[in-house]
CSV table of C-alpha atoms and ligand atoms in Angstrom, one decimal:
chain,number,residue,atom,x,y,z
A,1,MET,CA,3.3,11.5,-13.0
A,2,MET,CA,3.7,8.0,-14.3
A,3,ALA,CA,1.3,5.8,-12.6
A,4,GLY,CA,2.4,2.2,-12.5
A,5,SER,CA,6.1,2.9,-13.2
A,6,GLY,CA,6.8,2.0,-9.6
A,7,CYS,CA,5.6,-1.6,-10.2
A,8,ASN,CA,8.0,-2.1,-13.0
A,9,ALA,CA,10.8,-0.5,-11.1
A,10,GLN,CA,10.1,-2.9,-8.3
A,11,LYS,CA,10.6,-5.9,-10.6
A,12,LEU,CA,13.8,-4.5,-12.0
A,13,GLU,CA,15.2,-3.9,-8.5
A,14,ALA,CA,14.4,-7.5,-7.5
A,15,THR,CA,16.5,-8.9,-10.3
A,16,LYS,CA,19.2,-6.3,-10.1
A,17,ASP,CA,19.7,-6.6,-6.3
A,18,LYS,CA,20.1,-10.0,-4.9
A,19,LYS,CA,18.4,-9.0,-1.6
A,20,LYS,CA,14.8,-8.1,-1.8
A,21,ILE,CA,14.0,-4.8,-0.1
A,22,GLN,CA,10.3,-5.1,-0.5
A,23,MET,CA,8.0,-8.1,-0.3
A,24,THR,CA,6.5,-8.6,-3.7
A,25,ASN,CA,3.2,-10.3,-3.4
A,26,THR,CA,2.0,-11.4,-6.7
A,27,LYS,CA,-0.9,-9.1,-6.7
A,28,PRO,CA,-1.9,-7.6,-10.0
A,29,THR,CA,-2.9,-4.3,-8.5
A,30,CYS,CA,-0.1,-2.0,-7.4
A,31,VAL,CA,-1.1,1.6,-6.9
A,32,ALA,CA,1.3,4.5,-6.8
A,33,VAL,CA,0.6,7.0,-4.0
A,34,GLU,CA,2.2,10.4,-3.6
A,35,GLU,CA,4.7,10.5,-0.8
A,36,ASP,CA,2.9,13.4,0.8
A,37,GLU,CA,-0.4,11.6,0.7
A,38,LEU,CA,1.1,8.4,2.2
A,39,ARG,CA,2.8,10.3,5.0
A,40,GLU,CA,-0.4,12.1,5.8
A,41,ALA,CA,-2.2,8.7,5.8
A,42,ILE,CA,0.3,7.2,8.2
A,43,ASP,CA,0.2,10.3,10.5
A,44,SER,CA,-3.5,10.2,10.6
A,45,TYR,CA,-3.8,6.4,10.8
A,46,GLN,CA,-5.8,6.0,7.6
A,47,GLY,CA,-6.3,2.6,6.1
A,48,TRP,CA,-5.8,1.6,2.5
A,49,CYS,CA,-8.6,-0.4,0.8
A,50,THR,CA,-7.2,-2.6,-1.9
A,51,ASN,CA,-10.6,-2.9,-3.4
A,52,CYS,CA,-11.4,0.8,-3.6
A,53,GLN,CA,-7.7,1.6,-4.2
A,54,ALA,CA,-8.0,4.5,-1.9
A,55,PHE,CA,-7.6,5.5,1.8
A,56,THR,CA,-11.1,4.9,3.0
A,57,HIS,CA,-10.7,3.8,6.7
A,58,ASP,CA,-10.1,6.2,9.5
A,59,SER,CA,-8.2,5.3,12.7
A,60,SER,CA,-6.7,2.0,11.6
A,61,GLU,CA,-3.4,0.8,13.1
A,62,PRO,CA,-0.4,1.1,10.8
A,63,ASP,CA,-0.1,-2.7,10.7
A,64,ALA,CA,-3.8,-3.3,10.3
A,65,GLU,CA,-4.8,-6.1,8.0
A,66,ASN,CA,-8.2,-7.1,6.6
A,67,TYR,CA,-10.2,-4.3,8.2
A,68,GLU,CA,-13.6,-3.8,7.0
A,69,CYS,CA,-13.9,-1.0,4.4
A,70,PRO,CA,-16.6,1.6,5.2
A,71,ASP,CA,-17.0,2.3,1.5
A,72,CYS,CA,-17.3,-1.2,-0.1
A,73,GLY,CA,-17.9,-3.3,3.0
A,74,ARG,CA,-15.1,-5.8,2.2
A,75,ASP,CA,-12.4,-6.8,4.6
A,76,THR,CA,-9.7,-5.4,2.3
A,77,VAL,CA,-8.3,-2.5,4.4
A,78,TYR,CA,-4.7,-2.4,5.4
A,79,GLY,CA,-2.9,0.1,7.5
A,80,ALA,CA,-0.9,2.7,5.5
A,81,GLU,CA,2.5,1.2,6.5
A,82,GLN,CA,1.3,-2.3,6.1
A,83,ALA,CA,-0.1,-1.6,2.6
A,84,LEU,CA,3.3,-0.2,1.6
A,85,LEU,CA,5.1,-3.2,3.2
A,86,LEU,CA,3.0,-5.7,1.4
A,87,GLY,CA,3.3,-3.9,-1.9
A,88,LYS,CA,-0.4,-3.0,-2.1
A,89,ILE,CA,0.8,0.5,-2.8
A,90,THR,CA,4.0,2.0,-3.9
A,91,LEU,CA,5.5,5.5,-3.8
A,92,ALA,CA,4.8,7.5,-6.8
B,1,ZN,ZN1,-13.2,-0.4,0.0
């Protein structure tokens, strides 16, 4: 597994294709998540914390934003789908 390769691929895609498929927020952190893990997270409504860089929040809506993280206490939890959409995470 090459962690971080997705981020580079994303940049290449953006220049190669004229139309942007993904919104690329200029966030330095872009974490690769296994597809199985992401699918499970979506199915079970887990939230992704951009601070912990892990799924820490149970029962968050798929489009949740800025939920409070039970681990670090910051409002940095995004729904699994939302996190993917915003480029917080990428598929490994
Ligand atoms: Zn956290």
